[in-house]
């Protein structure tokens, strides 16, 4: 079975590609390996994937029509697309909003137009985000909640991608499944995320920044649970032609609990500076995962304490060196 993984050099794309290859699949990966965070980490992920016989890699941007055309011509037998390519980061969207429209909106259109030309394609899975819930206050977040009040350009770009996917399903019958990820973490993770930044700072005896607020919390979701969720959706025979699922741990953890887990595993105390939470950041997230459970039977298995322990093991052995 042939898969296209857009964003194969990214955190989730890398782990998903490994899982698909381990199952005997053929994976076509594309990634522009941009410098939003260290390209060394992205390149190291790709080097891991290139050890598999049935992995092919294209260094290119999903908005580059020449790169897309080459993939269509050389791999017309693609059956599933996982579009995990994205410009990530909530706060960076204040600095460079154009990057989010280019990758998350134009990139989605590019993948959708590509999909129309693949005769054997069965379904597109695409990355969305818990950020689309924006200014909602009700917890847990459910797929039936309104998502028309984004609090950042990043969130708006992800909601735009969802709307485009719905339109292409309506117009052209492309079967699609959206994936609203909730704070994914773990080995080989993104170094711009809090758990990674905190680990680096604690090791270096530098202060970390925490936001003030009574309910500053996240639904931390371990990477292996995320991959199990994606595979369960891939294997499901009952998915509707179009749908969206929360992919979360369904467990609300205070960010201070994350810091405590890191301190325990690193053997060092954090120096903490408290600042006011910026308007772009949601105060709390929590996923309602009843929909994916009903569709596939999937439930997450990893507690935050166990996931952070595994992350720190990797970070101390390899992750920190990749970012020196």
CSV table of C-alpha atoms in Angstrom, one decimal:
chain,number,residue,atom,x,y,z
A,1,UNK,CA,0.0,0.0,0.0
A,2,UNK,CA,1.4,3.4,-1.0
A,3,UNK,CA,1.2,6.5,1.3
A,4,UNK,CA,2.1,10.1,0.8
A,5,UNK,CA,3.2,11.8,4.0
A,6,UNK,CA,3.5,15.5,3.6
A,7,UNK,CA,5.7,16.9,6.4
A,8,UNK,CA,7.6,13.6,6.7
A,9,UNK,CA,10.5,15.4,8.3
A,10,UNK,CA,8.2,16.8,11.0
A,11,UNK,CA,7.5,15.4,14.4
A,12,UNK,CA,4.3,13.5,13.8
A,13,UNK,CA,5.1,12.9,10.1
A,14,UNK,CA,8.3,11.2,11.1
A,15,UNK,CA,6.7,8.8,13.6
A,16,UNK,CA,3.8,8.0,11.3
A,17,UNK,CA,6.1,7.3,8.4
A,18,UNK,CA,8.1,4.8,10.6
A,19,UNK,CA,4.9,3.1,11.7
A,20,UNK,CA,3.6,2.8,8.1
A,21,UNK,CA,6.9,1.4,6.9
A,22,UNK,CA,7.0,-1.0,9.8
A,23,UNK,CA,3.7,-2.3,8.6
A,24,UNK,CA,5.1,-3.0,5.2
A,25,UNK,CA,3.8,0.1,3.5
A,26,UNK,CA,5.6,2.2,0.9
A,27,UNK,CA,5.9,5.8,2.0
A,28,UNK,CA,6.5,8.8,-0.2
A,29,UNK,CA,7.7,11.7,2.0
A,30,UNK,CA,7.9,15.4,1.1
A,31,UNK,CA,9.2,18.2,3.3
A,32,UNK,CA,10.8,21.5,2.7
A,33,UNK,CA,12.9,21.2,5.9
A,34,UNK,CA,12.5,24.8,6.7
A,35,UNK,CA,14.3,26.7,9.5
A,36,UNK,CA,11.4,27.5,11.7
A,37,UNK,CA,13.3,25.2,14.1
A,38,UNK,CA,16.6,23.4,13.7
A,39,UNK,CA,16.8,21.8,10.2
A,40,UNK,CA,19.4,19.4,11.8
A,41,UNK,CA,16.6,17.8,13.8
A,42,UNK,CA,14.4,17.4,10.7
A,43,UNK,CA,17.3,16.0,8.7
A,44,UNK,CA,18.1,13.5,11.4
A,45,UNK,CA,14.5,12.3,11.3
A,46,UNK,CA,14.8,11.9,7.5
A,47,UNK,CA,18.0,10.0,7.8
A,48,UNK,CA,16.3,7.5,10.1
A,49,UNK,CA,13.5,7.1,7.5
A,50,UNK,CA,15.9,6.7,4.6
A,51,UNK,CA,17.2,3.5,6.2
A,52,UNK,CA,13.9,1.8,5.1
A,53,UNK,CA,13.9,0.3,1.7
A,54,UNK,CA,10.4,1.5,0.8
A,55,UNK,CA,10.8,5.2,1.8
A,56,UNK,CA,11.3,7.8,-0.9
A,57,UNK,CA,12.0,11.4,0.0
A,58,UNK,CA,11.3,14.6,-1.9
A,59,UNK,CA,12.9,17.8,-0.6
A,60,UNK,CA,10.3,20.3,-1.6
A,61,UNK,CA,7.4,22.5,-0.6
A,62,UNK,CA,3.8,21.3,-0.9
A,63,UNK,CA,2.9,24.6,-2.5
A,64,UNK,CA,5.5,24.1,-5.2
A,65,UNK,CA,3.5,22.8,-8.2
A,66,UNK,CA,6.6,21.4,-9.9
A,67,UNK,CA,7.4,19.2,-6.9
A,68,UNK,CA,3.7,18.1,-6.7
A,69,UNK,CA,3.6,17.3,-10.4
A,70,UNK,CA,6.7,15.2,-10.1
A,71,UNK,CA,5.1,13.1,-7.3
A,72,UNK,CA,1.9,12.7,-9.3
A,73,UNK,CA,3.7,11.5,-12.3
A,74,UNK,CA,6.0,9.1,-10.5
A,75,UNK,CA,3.5,7.8,-7.9
A,76,UNK,CA,0.1,7.6,-9.4
A,77,UNK,CA,-0.6,4.5,-7.2
A,78,UNK,CA,-0.8,6.6,-3.9
A,79,UNK,CA,-3.8,5.3,-1.9
A,80,UNK,CA,-3.7,7.5,1.1
A,81,UNK,CA,-2.5,11.0,1.8
A,82,UNK,CA,-1.5,12.2,5.3
A,83,UNK,CA,-1.1,16.0,5.0
A,84,UNK,CA,0.9,16.7,8.2
A,85,UNK,CA,2.9,19.6,6.6
A,86,UNK,CA,2.2,22.8,8.5
A,87,UNK,CA,3.6,26.1,9.7
A,88,UNK,CA,3.3,25.4,13.4
A,89,UNK,CA,3.5,27.7,16.4
A,90,UNK,CA,0.8,30.0,17.8
A,91,UNK,CA,3.0,33.0,18.9
A,92,UNK,CA,5.1,33.0,15.7
A,93,UNK,CA,1.9,33.7,13.7
A,94,UNK,CA,2.0,37.2,15.2
A,95,UNK,CA,5.4,37.8,13.6
A,96,UNK,CA,4.9,36.1,10.3
A,97,UNK,CA,1.2,35.6,9.4
A,98,UNK,CA,2.1,35.2,5.7
A,99,UNK,CA,3.9,31.9,6.4
A,100,UNK,CA,0.7,30.4,7.9
A,101,UNK,CA,-1.5,31.4,5.0
A,102,UNK,CA,1.1,30.1,2.5
A,103,UNK,CA,1.6,26.7,4.1
A,104,UNK,CA,-1.6,25.9,6.0
A,105,UNK,CA,-4.1,27.3,3.5
A,106,UNK,CA,-2.4,27.4,0.1
A,107,UNK,CA,-0.6,24.1,1.0
A,108,UNK,CA,-4.0,22.5,1.8
A,109,UNK,CA,-5.4,23.6,-1.6
A,110,UNK,CA,-2.3,22.2,-3.3
A,111,UNK,CA,-2.7,18.8,-1.6
A,112,UNK,CA,-6.4,18.8,-2.4
A,113,UNK,CA,-5.8,19.6,-6.1
A,114,UNK,CA,-3.2,16.9,-6.2
A,115,UNK,CA,-5.6,14.4,-4.7
A,116,UNK,CA,-8.1,15.0,-7.5
A,117,UNK,CA,-5.5,13.6,-10.0
A,118,UNK,CA,-4.6,10.4,-8.1
A,119,UNK,CA,-6.8,7.7,-9.6
A,120,UNK,CA,-6.3,5.1,-6.8
A,121,UNK,CA,-6.6,7.5,-3.9
A,122,UNK,CA,-9.0,6.3,-1.1
A,123,UNK,CA,-8.8,9.0,1.6
A,124,UNK,CA,-6.9,12.1,2.8
A,125,UNK,CA,-6.1,12.6,6.5
A,126,UNK,CA,-5.0,16.1,7.4
A,127,UNK,CA,-3.6,17.8,10.4
A,128,UNK,CA,-5.7,20.4,12.2
A,129,UNK,CA,-5.3,21.6,15.8
A,130,UNK,CA,-7.0,22.0,19.1
A,131,UNK,CA,-6.2,25.7,18.6
A,132,UNK,CA,-9.3,26.0,16.3
A,133,UNK,CA,-11.5,26.0,19.5
A,134,UNK,CA,-10.2,29.5,20.0
A,135,UNK,CA,-12.1,31.5,22.5
A,136,UNK,CA,-14.4,28.7,23.6
A,137,UNK,CA,-14.7,28.4,27.3
A,138,UNK,CA,-16.6,25.1,27.6
A,139,UNK,CA,-14.5,22.1,28.4
A,140,UNK,CA,-13.9,19.5,27.2
A,141,UNK,CA,-13.7,20.6,23.6
A,142,UNK,CA,-16.0,18.6,21.3
A,143,UNK,CA,-16.0,18.3,17.5
A,144,UNK,CA,-19.5,19.8,17.5
A,145,UNK,CA,-18.4,23.0,19.3
A,146,UNK,CA,-18.3,26.3,17.3
A,147,UNK,CA,-14.9,27.1,15.9
A,148,UNK,CA,-15.5,30.5,14.4
A,149,UNK,CA,-13.7,32.6,17.0
A,150,UNK,CA,-10.0,31.9,16.5
A,151,UNK,CA,-7.5,33.6,18.9
A,152,UNK,CA,-4.5,33.5,16.5
A,153,UNK,CA,-3.6,33.5,12.8
A,154,UNK,CA,-2.4,30.0,13.3
A,155,UNK,CA,-5.8,28.9,14.5
A,156,UNK,CA,-7.6,30.8,11.7
A,157,UNK,CA,-5.3,29.1,9.1
A,158,UNK,CA,-6.2,25.6,10.5
A,159,UNK,CA,-9.9,26.3,10.5
A,160,UNK,CA,-9.5,27.6,6.9
A,161,UNK,CA,-7.9,24.3,6.0
A,162,UNK,CA,-10.9,22.4,7.5
A,163,UNK,CA,-13.4,24.5,5.5
A,164,UNK,CA,-11.4,23.9,2.3
A,165,UNK,CA,-11.5,20.1,2.9
A,166,UNK,CA,-15.2,20.1,3.5
A,167,UNK,CA,-15.7,22.0,0.3
A,168,UNK,CA,-13.6,19.6,-1.7
A,169,UNK,CA,-15.5,16.7,-0.2
A,170,UNK,CA,-18.7,18.4,-1.2
A,171,UNK,CA,-17.6,19.3,-4.8
A,172,UNK,CA,-15.5,16.4,-5.8
A,173,UNK,CA,-16.3,13.6,-3.3
A,174,UNK,CA,-12.8,13.4,-1.9
A,175,UNK,CA,-13.0,11.3,1.3
A,176,UNK,CA,-11.3,13.2,4.1
A,177,UNK,CA,-10.6,13.0,7.8
A,178,UNK,CA,-9.4,16.0,9.9
A,179,UNK,CA,-7.2,15.5,12.9
A,180,UNK,CA,-7.4,18.0,15.7
A,181,UNK,CA,-4.2,17.3,17.7
A,182,UNK,CA,-3.9,18.3,21.3
A,183,UNK,CA,-0.4,19.2,22.5
A,184,UNK,CA,1.6,16.3,21.1
A,185,UNK,CA,4.9,15.6,22.8
A,186,UNK,CA,7.6,13.0,23.1
A,187,UNK,CA,11.0,11.9,21.7
A,188,UNK,CA,12.0,13.6,18.4
A,189,UNK,CA,9.6,16.3,19.3
A,190,UNK,CA,9.4,20.0,18.3
A,191,UNK,CA,12.0,22.1,20.1
A,192,UNK,CA,9.8,25.2,20.0
A,193,UNK,CA,7.3,23.5,22.4
A,194,UNK,CA,7.2,24.2,26.1
A,195,UNK,CA,8.3,20.8,27.4
A,196,UNK,CA,11.4,20.9,25.1
A,197,UNK,CA,12.2,24.5,25.9
A,198,UNK,CA,11.8,23.8,29.6
A,199,UNK,CA,14.1,20.8,29.5
A,200,UNK,CA,16.8,22.8,27.8
A,201,UNK,CA,16.5,25.7,30.2
A,202,UNK,CA,16.5,23.4,33.3
A,203,UNK,CA,19.7,21.6,32.1
A,204,UNK,CA,21.4,24.9,31.4
A,205,UNK,CA,20.3,26.5,34.8
A,206,UNK,CA,18.3,29.2,32.9
A,207,UNK,CA,14.9,30.4,33.9
A,208,UNK,CA,11.7,29.2,32.3
A,209,UNK,CA,8.6,31.3,31.7
A,210,UNK,CA,5.2,30.3,33.0
A,211,UNK,CA,2.0,32.2,32.4
A,212,UNK,CA,-0.1,33.3,35.3
A,213,UNK,CA,-3.7,32.1,35.6
A,214,UNK,CA,-5.8,29.8,37.7
A,215,UNK,CA,-6.4,27.2,35.0
A,216,UNK,CA,-3.3,27.2,32.9
A,217,UNK,CA,-3.4,23.6,31.6
A,218,UNK,CA,-3.1,21.4,28.6
A,219,UNK,CA,-4.2,18.1,27.3
A,220,UNK,CA,-0.8,16.6,26.7
A,221,UNK,CA,-0.9,13.7,24.2
A,222,UNK,CA,2.1,11.3,23.9
A,223,UNK,CA,3.3,10.6,20.4
A,224,UNK,CA,2.9,6.9,20.4
A,225,UNK,CA,-0.8,7.3,21.4
A,226,UNK,CA,-1.2,9.8,18.5
A,227,UNK,CA,0.3,7.3,16.0
A,228,UNK,CA,-2.0,4.5,17.4
A,229,UNK,CA,-5.0,6.9,16.8
A,230,UNK,CA,-4.0,7.5,13.2
A,231,UNK,CA,-3.5,3.9,12.5
A,232,UNK,CA,-6.9,3.0,14.0
A,233,UNK,CA,-8.5,5.6,11.7
A,234,UNK,CA,-6.6,4.3,8.7
A,235,UNK,CA,-7.8,0.7,9.5
A,236,UNK,CA,-11.4,1.7,10.2
A,237,UNK,CA,-14.0,0.5,7.7
A,238,UNK,CA,-16.8,2.7,9.1
A,239,UNK,CA,-15.5,6.2,8.6
A,240,UNK,CA,-17.8,8.6,6.9
A,241,UNK,CA,-16.8,10.4,3.7
A,242,UNK,CA,-16.0,13.5,5.7
A,243,UNK,CA,-15.3,13.9,9.4
A,244,UNK,CA,-13.1,15.5,12.1
A,245,UNK,CA,-11.7,13.9,15.2
A,246,UNK,CA,-10.1,15.1,18.4
A,247,UNK,CA,-6.8,13.4,19.0
A,248,UNK,CA,-6.0,14.0,22.7
A,249,UNK,CA,-5.3,12.4,26.0
A,250,UNK,CA,-8.6,13.5,27.5
A,251,UNK,CA,-6.7,14.4,30.6
A,252,UNK,CA,-6.3,18.0,31.8
A,253,UNK,CA,-2.8,18.6,33.3
A,254,UNK,CA,-1.6,21.9,34.8
A,255,UNK,CA,1.5,23.2,33.1
A,256,UNK,CA,3.1,23.3,36.5
A,257,UNK,CA,2.7,19.5,36.6
A,258,UNK,CA,4.7,19.3,33.4
A,259,UNK,CA,7.5,21.3,35.1
A,260,UNK,CA,7.5,19.0,38.1
A,261,UNK,CA,7.8,15.9,35.9
A,262,UNK,CA,10.7,17.4,34.1
A,263,UNK,CA,12.4,18.4,37.4
A,264,UNK,CA,12.0,14.8,38.7
A,265,UNK,CA,13.5,13.2,35.5
A,266,UNK,CA,16.3,15.7,35.0
A,267,UNK,CA,17.2,15.8,38.7
A,268,UNK,CA,17.3,19.6,38.8
A,269,UNK,CA,14.9,22.3,39.9
A,270,UNK,CA,13.5,24.9,37.5
A,271,UNK,CA,14.0,28.6,38.0
A,272,UNK,CA,10.5,30.1,37.1
A,273,UNK,CA,9.6,33.5,35.9
A,274,UNK,CA,5.8,34.2,35.9
A,275,UNK,CA,4.4,36.6,33.2
A,276,UNK,CA,0.9,37.4,32.0
A,277,UNK,CA,-0.5,35.0,29.5
A,278,UNK,CA,-0.7,36.5,25.9
A,279,UNK,CA,-4.0,36.8,24.2
A,280,UNK,CA,-2.9,34.3,21.5
A,281,UNK,CA,-2.6,31.4,23.9
A,282,UNK,CA,-5.7,29.5,25.0
A,283,UNK,CA,-5.8,29.2,28.8
A,284,UNK,CA,-6.8,25.5,29.0
A,285,UNK,CA,-7.4,22.6,26.6
A,286,UNK,CA,-9.2,19.3,27.1
A,287,UNK,CA,-10.4,16.9,24.5
A,288,UNK,CA,-13.6,15.0,24.2
A,289,UNK,CA,-12.5,11.8,22.5
A,290,UNK,CA,-15.8,10.0,22.4
A,291,UNK,CA,-16.1,10.3,18.6
A,292,UNK,CA,-12.9,8.5,17.8
A,293,UNK,CA,-13.6,5.9,20.5
A,294,UNK,CA,-16.9,5.2,18.9
A,295,UNK,CA,-15.4,5.0,15.4
A,296,UNK,CA,-12.3,2.9,16.2
A,297,UNK,CA,-12.2,1.9,19.8
A,298,UNK,CA,-9.0,3.9,20.3
A,299,UNK,CA,-8.1,5.3,23.7
A,300,UNK,CA,-4.8,6.9,24.8
A,301,UNK,CA,-2.6,4.9,27.2
A,302,UNK,CA,0.3,7.1,28.3
A,303,UNK,CA,0.3,9.2,31.5
A,304,UNK,CA,2.2,12.5,31.4
A,305,UNK,CA,4.8,11.2,34.0
A,306,UNK,CA,5.6,8.2,31.8
A,307,UNK,CA,5.7,10.2,28.6
A,308,UNK,CA,8.0,12.8,30.0
A,309,UNK,CA,10.3,10.1,31.4
A,310,UNK,CA,10.6,8.7,27.9
A,311,UNK,CA,11.2,12.1,26.4
A,312,UNK,CA,13.9,12.9,28.9
A,313,UNK,CA,15.7,9.6,28.2
A,314,UNK,CA,15.8,10.5,24.5
A,315,UNK,CA,16.7,14.2,25.2
A,316,UNK,CA,19.7,13.4,27.3
A,317,UNK,CA,21.0,10.8,24.9
A,318,UNK,CA,20.4,12.5,21.6
A,319,UNK,CA,17.9,15.3,21.5
A,320,UNK,CA,20.0,17.9,23.2
A,321,UNK,CA,23.0,17.3,20.9
A,322,UNK,CA,20.9,17.8,17.8
A,323,UNK,CA,20.2,21.3,18.8
A,324,UNK,CA,23.7,22.5,19.9
